[in-house]
mmCIF file of C-alpha atoms and ligand atoms in Angstrom:
data_model
loop_
_atom_site.group_PDB
_atom_site.id
_atom_site.type_symbol
_atom_site.label_atom_id
_atom_site.label_comp_id
_atom_site.label_asym_id
_atom_site.label_seq_id
_atom_site.Cartn_x
_atom_site.Cartn_y
_atom_site.Cartn_z
ATOM 1 C CA UNK A 1 -176.063 126.746 -130.615
ATOM 2 C CA UNK A 2 -173.913 124.300 -132.608
ATOM 3 C CA UNK A 3 -170.858 125.531 -135.062
ATOM 4 C CA UNK A 4 -170.420 123.512 -138.428
ATOM 5 C CA UNK A 5 -166.828 122.951 -138.804
ATOM 6 C CA UNK A 6 -165.055 121.813 -142.269
ATOM 7 C CA UNK A 7 -161.873 119.706 -141.795
ATOM 8 C CA UNK A 8 -158.806 120.395 -144.336
ATOM 9 C CA UNK A 9 -156.704 117.695 -143.723
ATOM 10 C CA UNK A 10 -157.735 114.336 -142.280
ATOM 11 C CA UNK A 11 -154.379 112.431 -141.341
ATOM 12 C CA UNK A 12 -153.088 111.701 -137.799
ATOM 13 C CA UNK A 13 -154.138 115.168 -136.153
ATOM 14 C CA UNK A 14 -157.127 115.669 -138.780
ATOM 15 C CA UNK A 15 -159.082 112.692 -137.533
ATOM 16 C CA UNK A 16 -158.181 113.074 -133.926
ATOM 17 C CA UNK A 17 -159.589 116.553 -133.809
ATOM 18 C CA UNK A 18 -162.494 115.198 -135.892
ATOM 19 C CA UNK A 19 -162.954 112.604 -133.434
ATOM 20 C CA UNK A 20 -163.021 115.305 -130.603
ATOM 21 C CA UNK A 21 -165.458 117.516 -132.446
ATOM 22 C CA UNK A 22 -167.835 114.509 -132.907
ATOM 23 C CA UNK A 23 -167.364 112.462 -129.186
ATOM 24 C CA UNK A 24 -165.726 114.638 -126.791
ATOM 25 C CA UNK A 25 -166.598 118.482 -127.057
ATOM 26 C CA UNK A 26 -170.160 120.652 -127.037
ATOM 27 C CA UNK A 27 -171.508 122.725 -129.542
ATOM 28 C CA UNK A 28 -169.712 121.542 -132.729
ATOM 29 C CA UNK A 29 -170.528 119.079 -135.522
ATOM 30 C CA UNK A 30 -168.415 118.262 -138.600
ATOM 31 C CA UNK A 31 -170.341 118.697 -141.432
ATOM 32 C CA UNK A 32 -167.238 118.949 -144.541
ATOM 33 C CA UNK A 33 -164.034 116.790 -145.078
ATOM 34 C CA UNK A 34 -160.988 117.575 -147.602
ATOM 35 C CA UNK A 35 -158.347 115.611 -148.543
ATOM 36 C CA UNK A 36 -155.571 115.247 -151.542
ATOM 37 C CA UNK A 37 -156.415 111.614 -150.547
ATOM 38 C CA UNK A 38 -159.998 111.257 -150.756
ATOM 39 C CA UNK A 39 -159.757 107.572 -149.169
ATOM 40 C CA UNK A 40 -158.656 109.348 -145.954
ATOM 41 C CA UNK A 41 -161.749 111.282 -145.922
ATOM 42 C CA UNK A 42 -164.049 108.318 -146.378
ATOM 43 C CA UNK A 43 -162.251 106.275 -143.860
ATOM 44 C CA UNK A 44 -163.181 108.861 -141.149
ATOM 45 C CA UNK A 45 -166.582 109.256 -142.449
ATOM 46 C CA UNK A 46 -166.495 105.072 -141.740
ATOM 47 C CA UNK A 47 -165.064 105.011 -138.281
ATOM 48 C CA UNK A 48 -166.759 107.491 -136.610
ATOM 49 C CA UNK A 49 -170.085 107.112 -138.635
ATOM 50 C CA UNK A 50 -169.745 110.990 -139.426
ATOM 51 C CA UNK A 51 -172.518 113.052 -141.930
ATOM 52 C CA UNK A 52 -170.342 114.940 -143.692
ATOM 53 C CA UNK A 53 -169.666 116.217 -147.403
ATOM 54 C CA UNK A 54 -166.347 115.065 -148.882
ATOM 55 C CA UNK A 55 -165.384 118.435 -151.052
ATOM 56 C CA UNK A 56 -162.293 117.100 -153.336
ATOM 57 C CA UNK A 57 -161.341 120.759 -153.248
ATOM 58 C CA UNK A 58 -160.287 122.595 -150.326
ATOM 59 C CA UNK A 59 -161.409 125.809 -151.935
ATOM 60 C CA UNK A 60 -165.154 124.701 -152.294
ATOM 61 C CA UNK A 61 -165.093 123.374 -148.841
ATOM 62 C CA UNK A 62 -164.025 126.673 -147.343
ATOM 63 C CA UNK A 63 -166.870 128.271 -149.620
ATOM 64 C CA UNK A 64 -169.642 125.887 -148.805
ATOM 65 C CA UNK A 65 -172.444 127.913 -147.210
ATOM 66 C CA UNK A 66 -172.987 125.248 -144.288
ATOM 67 C CA UNK A 67 -169.477 125.248 -143.202
ATOM 68 C CA UNK A 68 -169.132 128.249 -140.304
ATOM 69 C CA UNK A 69 -165.620 127.770 -139.458
ATOM 70 C CA UNK A 70 -162.301 125.879 -140.586
ATOM 71 C CA UNK A 71 -160.072 123.341 -139.346
ATOM 72 C CA UNK A 72 -156.659 123.167 -141.113
ATOM 73 C CA UNK A 73 -154.946 120.343 -140.244
ATOM 74 C CA UNK A 74 -153.026 119.216 -143.394
ATOM 75 C CA UNK A 75 -149.387 119.914 -144.067
ATOM 76 C CA UNK A 76 -147.810 122.581 -142.850
ATOM 77 C CA UNK A 77 -146.853 124.068 -146.489
ATOM 78 C CA UNK A 78 -150.295 124.243 -147.520
ATOM 79 C CA UNK A 79 -151.448 125.965 -144.136
ATOM 80 C CA UNK A 80 -150.652 129.874 -145.435
ATOM 81 C CA UNK A 81 -153.133 129.236 -148.677
ATOM 82 C CA UNK A 82 -156.093 128.083 -146.880
ATOM 83 C CA UNK A 83 -155.888 130.763 -143.590
ATOM 84 C CA UNK A 84 -156.180 133.350 -146.297
ATOM 85 C CA UNK A 85 -158.861 131.839 -148.262
ATOM 86 C CA UNK A 86 -160.767 131.528 -144.793
ATOM 87 C CA UNK A 87 -160.093 134.938 -144.010
ATOM 88 C CA UNK A 88 -160.870 136.079 -147.419
ATOM 89 C CA UNK A 89 -164.321 133.917 -146.752
ATOM 90 C CA UNK A 90 -165.229 135.799 -143.417
ATOM 91 C CA UNK A 91 -165.002 132.202 -141.930
ATOM 92 C CA UNK A 92 -163.187 131.258 -138.476
ATOM 93 C CA UNK A 93 -160.085 129.203 -139.111
ATOM 94 C CA UNK A 94 -157.923 126.935 -136.204
ATOM 95 C CA UNK A 95 -154.831 126.274 -138.112
ATOM 96 C CA UNK A 96 -152.459 123.722 -136.949
ATOM 97 C CA UNK A 97 -149.183 124.542 -136.345
ATOM 98 C CA UNK A 98 -147.530 125.599 -138.262
ATOM 99 C CA UNK A 99 -149.482 128.909 -139.082
ATOM 100 C CA UNK A 100 -147.324 128.872 -142.077
ATOM 101 C CA UNK A 101 -143.674 127.787 -143.035
ATOM 102 C CA UNK A 102 -141.777 131.146 -143.080
ATOM 103 C CA UNK A 103 -142.028 134.026 -141.088
ATOM 104 C CA UNK A 104 -143.620 136.497 -144.092
ATOM 105 C CA UNK A 105 -146.191 133.736 -144.549
ATOM 106 C CA UNK A 106 -147.295 133.803 -140.984
ATOM 107 C CA UNK A 107 -147.013 137.969 -141.519
ATOM 108 C CA UNK A 108 -149.262 137.718 -144.640
ATOM 109 C CA UNK A 109 -152.003 136.190 -142.506
ATOM 110 C CA UNK A 110 -151.667 138.623 -139.683
ATOM 111 C CA UNK A 111 -151.850 141.852 -142.301
ATOM 112 C CA UNK A 112 -155.079 139.662 -143.960
ATOM 113 C CA UNK A 113 -156.678 139.471 -140.912
ATOM 114 C CA UNK A 114 -156.125 143.048 -139.588
ATOM 115 C CA UNK A 115 -157.563 143.913 -142.803
ATOM 116 C CA UNK A 116 -160.397 142.072 -142.722
ATOM 117 C CA UNK A 117 -160.830 144.037 -139.009
ATOM 118 C CA UNK A 118 -161.896 140.974 -137.123
ATOM 119 C CA UNK A 119 -159.747 138.204 -135.178
ATOM 120 C CA UNK A 120 -160.707 135.108 -137.207
ATOM 121 C CA UNK A 121 -157.936 132.969 -136.512
ATOM 122 C CA UNK A 122 -156.203 130.699 -133.712
ATOM 123 C CA UNK A 123 -152.722 128.553 -134.029
ATOM 124 C CA UNK A 124 -152.917 125.079 -132.766
ATOM 125 C CA UNK A 125 -150.224 125.757 -129.945
ATOM 126 C CA UNK A 126 -151.908 123.865 -126.629
ATOM 127 C CA UNK A 127 -149.544 123.872 -124.156
ATOM 128 C CA UNK A 128 -151.048 127.025 -122.695
ATOM 129 C CA UNK A 129 -154.173 125.099 -122.402
ATOM 130 C CA UNK A 130 -152.300 122.546 -120.605
ATOM 131 C CA UNK A 131 -153.441 122.313 -116.817
ATOM 132 C CA UNK A 132 -150.058 122.087 -115.475
ATOM 133 C CA UNK A 133 -148.492 125.060 -117.707
ATOM 134 C CA UNK A 134 -151.557 127.378 -116.661
ATOM 135 C CA UNK A 135 -150.801 126.551 -112.821
ATOM 136 C CA UNK A 136 -147.417 127.115 -113.106
ATOM 137 C CA UNK A 137 -148.355 130.632 -115.083
ATOM 138 C CA UNK A 138 -150.780 131.057 -111.496
ATOM 139 C CA UNK A 139 -147.696 130.636 -109.655
ATOM 140 C CA UNK A 140 -145.271 133.101 -111.883
ATOM 141 C CA UNK A 141 -148.304 135.684 -111.801
ATOM 142 C CA UNK A 142 -149.072 135.480 -108.585
ATOM 143 C CA UNK A 143 -146.138 137.339 -107.655
ATOM 144 C CA UNK A 144 -144.670 135.170 -104.691
ATOM 145 C CA UNK A 145 -141.379 133.896 -106.206
ATOM 146 C CA UNK A 146 -140.625 137.404 -107.352
ATOM 147 C CA UNK A 147 -139.686 138.020 -110.937
ATOM 148 C CA UNK A 148 -138.560 135.168 -112.885
ATOM 149 C CA UNK A 149 -134.848 135.039 -113.618
ATOM 150 C CA UNK A 150 -133.841 131.868 -115.376
ATOM 151 C CA UNK A 151 -135.938 128.878 -117.105
ATOM 152 C CA UNK A 152 -134.611 125.358 -117.398
ATOM 153 C CA UNK A 153 -136.710 123.127 -119.972
ATOM 154 C CA UNK A 154 -136.375 119.895 -121.483
ATOM 155 C CA UNK A 155 -138.323 118.551 -124.500
ATOM 156 C CA UNK A 156 -137.355 114.667 -124.845
ATOM 157 C CA UNK A 157 -138.452 112.091 -126.951
ATOM 158 C CA UNK A 158 -138.133 108.333 -126.790
ATOM 159 C CA UNK A 159 -136.841 108.194 -130.354
ATOM 160 C CA UNK A 160 -137.407 109.668 -133.661
ATOM 161 C CA UNK A 161 -137.813 108.017 -137.114
ATOM 162 C CA UNK A 162 -134.703 108.628 -140.182
ATOM 163 C CA UNK A 163 -136.512 111.351 -141.875
ATOM 164 C CA UNK A 164 -136.122 113.479 -138.761
ATOM 165 C CA UNK A 165 -133.555 116.029 -139.387
ATOM 166 C CA UNK A 166 -131.456 118.419 -137.460
ATOM 167 C CA UNK A 167 -133.390 121.383 -138.040
ATOM 168 C CA UNK A 168 -136.731 120.068 -137.391
ATOM 169 C CA UNK A 169 -135.445 120.067 -133.571
ATOM 170 C CA UNK A 170 -136.230 123.492 -133.883
ATOM 171 C CA UNK A 171 -139.183 123.736 -136.493
ATOM 172 C CA UNK A 172 -141.225 120.527 -134.783
ATOM 173 C CA UNK A 173 -140.045 120.143 -131.232
ATOM 174 C CA UNK A 174 -138.713 123.704 -129.678
ATOM 175 C CA UNK A 175 -141.649 125.476 -131.623
ATOM 176 C CA UNK A 176 -143.941 124.553 -128.834
ATOM 177 C CA UNK A 177 -141.618 126.038 -126.139
ATOM 178 C CA UNK A 178 -140.890 129.007 -128.491
ATOM 179 C CA UNK A 179 -144.977 129.636 -127.801
ATOM 180 C CA UNK A 180 -145.610 128.669 -124.376
ATOM 181 C CA UNK A 181 -142.487 130.142 -123.059
ATOM 182 C CA UNK A 182 -143.255 133.619 -124.341
ATOM 183 C CA UNK A 183 -147.049 133.256 -123.016
ATOM 184 C CA UNK A 184 -145.700 131.512 -119.504
ATOM 185 C CA UNK A 185 -143.283 134.734 -119.123
ATOM 186 C CA UNK A 186 -145.352 137.417 -120.964
ATOM 187 C CA UNK A 187 -142.499 138.598 -122.679
ATOM 188 C CA UNK A 188 -140.609 138.419 -126.467
ATOM 189 C CA UNK A 189 -137.365 136.872 -127.402
ATOM 190 C CA UNK A 190 -134.272 139.048 -128.174
ATOM 191 C CA UNK A 191 -131.590 136.376 -129.031
ATOM 192 C CA UNK A 192 -130.979 132.710 -129.734
ATOM 193 C CA UNK A 193 -127.667 130.787 -129.692
ATOM 194 C CA UNK A 194 -127.485 126.702 -130.058
ATOM 195 C CA UNK A 195 -124.856 124.316 -128.823
ATOM 196 C CA UNK A 196 -124.222 120.660 -129.584
ATOM 197 C CA UNK A 197 -123.105 118.353 -126.575
ATOM 198 C CA UNK A 198 -121.726 115.021 -127.235
ATOM 199 C CA UNK A 199 -123.981 113.438 -129.619
ATOM 200 C CA UNK A 200 -125.964 110.372 -128.173
ATOM 201 C CA UNK A 201 -125.145 107.082 -130.079
ATOM 202 C CA UNK A 202 -128.886 106.340 -130.513
ATOM 203 C CA UNK A 203 -129.235 109.007 -133.136
ATOM 204 C CA UNK A 204 -129.189 109.167 -136.904
ATOM 205 C CA UNK A 205 -125.794 109.505 -138.534
ATOM 206 C CA UNK A 206 -127.273 113.116 -139.981
ATOM 207 C CA UNK A 207 -128.728 114.232 -137.215
ATOM 208 C CA UNK A 208 -127.176 116.323 -133.924
ATOM 209 C CA UNK A 209 -129.165 115.257 -131.154
ATOM 210 C CA UNK A 210 -129.421 116.382 -127.914
ATOM 211 C CA UNK A 211 -129.142 120.485 -128.394
ATOM 212 C CA UNK A 212 -129.297 122.811 -126.166
ATOM 213 C CA UNK A 213 -130.922 126.145 -127.347
ATOM 214 C CA UNK A 214 -130.129 129.325 -125.175
ATOM 215 C CA UNK A 215 -132.562 132.103 -125.244
ATOM 216 C CA UNK A 216 -132.690 135.898 -124.024
ATOM 217 C CA UNK A 217 -135.747 137.755 -123.632
ATOM 218 C CA UNK A 218 -136.841 141.501 -123.632
ATOM 219 C CA UNK A 219 -136.798 141.371 -119.806
ATOM 220 C CA UNK A 220 -133.521 139.478 -119.263
ATOM 221 C CA UNK A 221 -134.478 136.341 -118.375
ATOM 222 C CA UNK A 222 -132.378 133.451 -119.619
ATOM 223 C CA UNK A 223 -133.530 130.639 -121.036
ATOM 224 C CA UNK A 224 -132.201 127.105 -121.505
ATOM 225 C CA UNK A 225 -133.694 124.235 -123.369
ATOM 226 C CA UNK A 226 -132.287 121.051 -123.781
ATOM 227 C CA UNK A 227 -133.767 118.865 -126.937
ATOM 228 C CA UNK A 228 -133.274 115.556 -126.938
ATOM 229 C CA UNK A 229 -135.372 113.448 -129.096
ATOM 230 C CA UNK A 230 -133.659 110.031 -128.894
ATOM 231 C CA UNK A 231 -133.561 110.168 -124.774
ATOM 232 C CA UNK A 232 -134.810 106.440 -124.895
ATOM 233 C CA UNK A 233 -136.661 106.568 -121.887
ATOM 234 C CA UNK A 234 -139.542 108.266 -122.065
ATOM 235 C CA UNK A 235 -141.552 111.366 -123.317
ATOM 236 C CA UNK A 236 -140.569 114.119 -120.726
ATOM 237 C CA UNK A 237 -141.564 117.476 -120.902
ATOM 238 C CA UNK A 238 -139.466 119.678 -118.050
ATOM 239 C CA UNK A 239 -139.891 123.677 -117.065
ATOM 240 C CA UNK A 240 -138.428 125.273 -113.954
ATOM 241 C CA UNK A 241 -138.704 128.628 -113.317
ATOM 242 C CA UNK A 242 -135.775 130.285 -111.075
ATOM 243 C CA UNK A 243 -137.104 133.714 -109.377
ATOM 244 C CA UNK A 244 -135.833 136.397 -106.911
ATOM 245 C CA UNK A 245 -137.054 134.329 -104.107
ATOM 246 C CA UNK A 246 -138.049 130.722 -104.985
ATOM 247 C CA UNK A 247 -138.721 128.154 -107.489
ATOM 248 C CA UNK A 248 -141.564 126.812 -109.647
ATOM 249 C CA UNK A 249 -141.620 123.514 -111.703
ATOM 250 C CA UNK A 250 -144.411 122.342 -113.911
ATOM 251 C CA UNK A 251 -145.939 119.702 -112.736
ATOM 252 C CA UNK A 252 -145.178 115.934 -113.521
ATOM 253 C CA UNK A 253 -148.434 114.049 -115.367
ATOM 254 C CA UNK A 254 -150.472 111.867 -112.844
ATOM 255 C CA UNK A 255 -148.933 108.992 -112.163
ATOM 256 C CA UNK A 256 -149.365 106.301 -109.726
ATOM 257 C CA UNK A 257 -146.652 105.440 -107.318
ATOM 258 C CA UNK A 258 -146.021 101.576 -106.424
ATOM 259 C CA UNK A 259 -143.837 100.227 -103.989
ATOM 260 C CA UNK A 260 -142.748 96.698 -105.562
ATOM 261 C CA UNK A 261 -139.868 94.636 -105.647
ATOM 262 C CA UNK A 262 -137.993 96.673 -103.314
ATOM 263 C CA UNK A 263 -138.211 99.744 -105.591
ATOM 264 C CA UNK A 264 -140.551 102.544 -105.344
ATOM 265 C CA UNK A 265 -141.575 103.866 -108.664
ATOM 266 C CA UNK A 266 -143.816 106.137 -110.793
ATOM 267 C CA UNK A 267 -144.588 105.598 -114.424
ATOM 268 C CA UNK A 268 -142.945 107.937 -117.446
ATOM 269 C CA UNK A 269 -145.468 108.712 -120.625
ATOM 270 C CA UNK A 270 -143.576 107.586 -123.570
ATOM 271 C CA UNK A 271 -146.369 108.677 -126.337
ATOM 272 C CA UNK A 272 -146.665 112.415 -126.694
ATOM 273 C CA UNK A 273 -150.144 112.332 -128.005
ATOM 274 C CA UNK A 274 -151.291 111.126 -124.422
ATOM 275 C CA UNK A 275 -149.018 113.998 -122.311
ATOM 276 C CA UNK A 276 -151.257 116.514 -123.604
ATOM 277 C CA UNK A 277 -154.593 114.832 -124.705
ATOM 278 C CA UNK A 278 -156.534 116.830 -122.198
ATOM 279 C CA UNK A 279 -155.359 120.314 -123.654
ATOM 280 C CA UNK A 280 -156.191 119.457 -127.354
ATOM 281 C CA UNK A 281 -159.667 119.254 -125.897
ATOM 282 C CA UNK A 282 -159.729 122.558 -124.018
ATOM 283 C CA UNK A 283 -157.757 124.345 -127.068
ATOM 284 C CA UNK A 284 -160.308 123.070 -129.534
ATOM 285 C CA UNK A 285 -163.647 123.583 -126.973
ATOM 286 C CA UNK A 286 -162.473 127.243 -126.527
ATOM 287 C CA UNK A 287 -161.834 127.900 -130.188
ATOM 288 C CA UNK A 288 -165.454 126.273 -130.560
ATOM 289 C CA UNK A 289 -167.078 128.721 -127.764
ATOM 290 C CA UNK A 290 -165.028 131.684 -129.214
ATOM 291 C CA UNK A 291 -166.324 131.649 -132.193
ATOM 292 C CA UNK A 292 -170.012 131.209 -131.318
ATOM 293 C CA UNK A 293 -169.090 134.280 -129.383
ATOM 294 C CA UNK A 294 -167.186 136.314 -131.550
ATOM 295 C CA UNK A 295 -164.332 136.890 -129.378
ATOM 296 C CA UNK A 296 -161.303 134.837 -130.209
ATOM 297 C CA UNK A 297 -158.701 134.617 -127.279
ATOM 298 C CA UNK A 298 -156.281 131.897 -128.114
ATOM 299 C CA UNK A 299 -153.065 131.606 -129.299
ATOM 300 C CA UNK A 300 -153.391 134.581 -132.430
ATOM 301 C CA UNK A 301 -151.825 134.471 -135.917
ATOM 302 C CA UNK A 302 -149.558 137.038 -134.287
ATOM 303 C CA UNK A 303 -148.460 134.143 -131.496
ATOM 304 C CA UNK A 304 -147.740 132.105 -134.574
ATOM 305 C CA UNK A 305 -145.749 134.812 -136.170
ATOM 306 C CA UNK A 306 -143.873 135.583 -132.885
ATOM 307 C CA UNK A 307 -143.011 131.648 -133.044
ATOM 308 C CA UNK A 308 -141.787 131.390 -136.635
ATOM 309 C CA UNK A 309 -139.552 134.655 -136.246
ATOM 310 C CA UNK A 310 -137.811 133.173 -133.254
ATOM 311 C CA UNK A 311 -137.735 129.386 -134.375
ATOM 312 C CA UNK A 312 -135.938 131.092 -138.378
ATOM 313 C CA UNK A 313 -133.184 132.650 -135.525
ATOM 314 C CA UNK A 314 -132.873 129.590 -133.429
ATOM 315 C CA UNK A 315 -132.008 127.288 -136.987
ATOM 316 C CA UNK A 316 -129.367 130.265 -137.861
ATOM 317 C CA UNK A 317 -128.014 129.754 -134.903
ATOM 318 C CA UNK A 318 -127.676 125.980 -134.961
ATOM 319 C CA UNK A 319 -126.114 126.899 -138.525
ATOM 320 C CA UNK A 320 -123.610 129.335 -137.500
ATOM 321 C CA UNK A 321 -122.847 129.275 -133.899
ATOM 322 C CA UNK A 322 -123.241 132.316 -133.176
ATOM 323 C CA UNK A 323 -126.047 134.273 -130.918
ATOM 324 C CA UNK A 324 -128.416 135.609 -133.337
ATOM 325 C CA UNK A 325 -130.811 138.590 -132.526
ATOM 326 C CA UNK A 326 -134.532 137.806 -132.722
ATOM 327 C CA UNK A 327 -136.275 141.070 -133.787
ATOM 328 C CA UNK A 328 -139.857 141.310 -133.453
ATOM 329 C CA UNK A 329 -141.577 144.700 -134.779
ATOM 330 C CA UNK A 330 -144.228 145.949 -132.461
ATOM 331 C CA UNK A 331 -147.217 144.195 -131.720
ATOM 332 C CA UNK A 332 -150.290 145.833 -133.302
ATOM 333 C CA UNK A 333 -152.773 147.159 -131.545
ATOM 334 C CA UNK A 334 -155.347 144.704 -133.061
ATOM 335 C CA UNK A 335 -153.254 141.830 -131.114
ATOM 336 C CA UNK A 336 -153.187 143.616 -127.574
HETATM 337 P P1 LIG B 1 -150.448 113.258 -141.497
HETATM 338 O O1 LIG B 1 -149.625 113.444 -142.653
HETATM 339 O O2 LIG B 1 -150.790 112.706 -140.729
HETATM 340 O O3 LIG B 1 -151.649 114.287 -142.110
HETATM 341 C C1 LIG B 1 -151.582 115.380 -142.750
HETATM 342 C C2 LIG B 1 -153.058 115.361 -143.919
HETATM 343 O O4 LIG B 1 -153.073 116.308 -144.788
HETATM 344 C C3 LIG B 1 -152.658 114.073 -144.893
HETATM 345 O O5 LIG B 1 -154.119 112.982 -144.798
HETATM 346 C C4 LIG B 1 -152.688 114.572 -146.382
HETATM 347 O O6 LIG B 1 -153.240 114.023 -146.867
HETATM 348 C C5 LIG B 1 -153.459 115.767 -145.956
HETATM 349 N N1 LIG B 1 -152.827 116.882 -146.904
HETATM 350 C C6 LIG B 1 -151.787 117.195 -147.354
HETATM 351 N N2 LIG B 1 -151.924 118.253 -147.917
HETATM 352 C C7 LIG B 1 -152.984 118.587 -148.246
HETATM 353 C C8 LIG B 1 -153.898 119.673 -149.488
HETATM 354 N N3 LIG B 1 -152.778 120.148 -150.265
HETATM 355 N N4 LIG B 1 -154.984 119.759 -149.263
HETATM 356 C C9 LIG B 1 -155.944 118.710 -148.596
HETATM 357 N N5 LIG B 1 -155.236 117.790 -147.497
HETATM 358 C C10 LIG B 1 -153.679 117.509 -147.473
HETATM 359 O O7 LIG B 1 -149.741 114.829 -140.704
HETATM 360 P P2 LIG B 1 -149.953 115.320 -139.139
HETATM 361 O O8 LIG B 1 -149.460 114.876 -138.064
HETATM 362 O O9 LIG B 1 -151.608 115.251 -138.972
HETATM 363 O O10 LIG B 1 -150.038 116.815 -138.882
HETATM 364 C C11 LIG B 1 -150.559 117.705 -139.986
HETATM 365 C C12 LIG B 1 -150.234 119.132 -139.172
HETATM 366 O O11 LIG B 1 -150.662 119.447 -137.650
HETATM 367 C C13 LIG B 1 -148.605 119.457 -139.088
HETATM 368 O O12 LIG B 1 -148.831 120.750 -139.959
HETATM 369 C C14 LIG B 1 -148.268 119.049 -138.026
HETATM 370 O O13 LIG B 1 -147.002 119.693 -137.719
HETATM 371 C C15 LIG B 1 -149.455 119.629 -137.134
HETATM 372 N N6 LIG B 1 -149.414 118.771 -135.552
HETATM 373 C C16 LIG B 1 -149.780 119.438 -134.556
HETATM 374 C C17 LIG B 1 -149.524 118.890 -133.669
HETATM 375 C C18 LIG B 1 -149.160 119.660 -132.153
HETATM 376 O O14 LIG B 1 -149.042 119.051 -130.645
HETATM 377 N N7 LIG B 1 -150.140 120.795 -132.348
HETATM 378 C C19 LIG B 1 -149.175 117.255 -133.254
HETATM 379 C C20 LIG B 1 -149.255 116.635 -134.713
HETATM 380 C C21 LIG B 1 -149.345 117.264 -135.720
#
């Protein structure tokens, strides 16, 4: 069986996902494209030699009879409209993060999906598909370390452009930790606080960098996440779980160790795209397989909502310096 996919938004990650669906993954083909910039679609078609129809209107693509599932990889503020339209059309939809730019927008999608009576939405949170995080979760769930008590995490980029603002440390960067740590611990957040260490001279004048986000979970686990997006040395994701009787760390990406010129060294990645490249493949293959089998198991609209609620609290905490409560309504049975 082959799943016919229509893609809305053929920019950076859209192209990557189209390449995956066309050249790497199984049981899928991209049959339709839409972008507000038609040239982008034409370029992708010629670069990848695709046999795909270009639609000038995203809603026509969603309605097209040959399109069985939708990938939404356009800009964040457009996601809610397209995901709601896909649900209305009864078509499965993979939506890159964020599911919507507000928690209310995510809730609108949750309510539409529940009303439709079947799971159709997967959010593009790829870290739960990363082999390192999966291995770390297996150790935690195995119980040998006892209950997790504390997590020490870091999300570091070598540098960001001038357009990167202080709140993007939450909405663009921390958002991945907000999703994956909930999944890792099978827990929800109850409060957030943000503190600002001494500022690096590598950051733009308007940007507070680094930042430390302190989260507390319903089970009482304390999490500190260092966000340092001008760290200068590499793209580095760290996660250390302190349990009652031991510690587990996220494995480092595989890298050859060299002995040379009196130095023992291993490389550190600098490009974020490379760090989770395999996870992107696995998450999209999972979406394709799940749509074909009729059983959606990936990061759900509820997970998208939970990340948005936590992100809103973190942004408030950035601005007021307080410990901000994070209040989640009970998880609907539909998502249990
Ligand atoms: P981009 O700017 O390279 O591409 C976005 C494309 O969407 C552009 O070609 C633009 O013309 C098109 N577009 C915008 N509004 C549209 C509309 N109304 N209808 C149709 N097309 C429209 O951006 P990029 O980096 O590809 O990001 C896209 C989304 O993917 C963002 O939400 C971003 O947060 C997310 N993303 C997720 C990543 C992850 O790690 N999961 C990594 C990179 C991006």
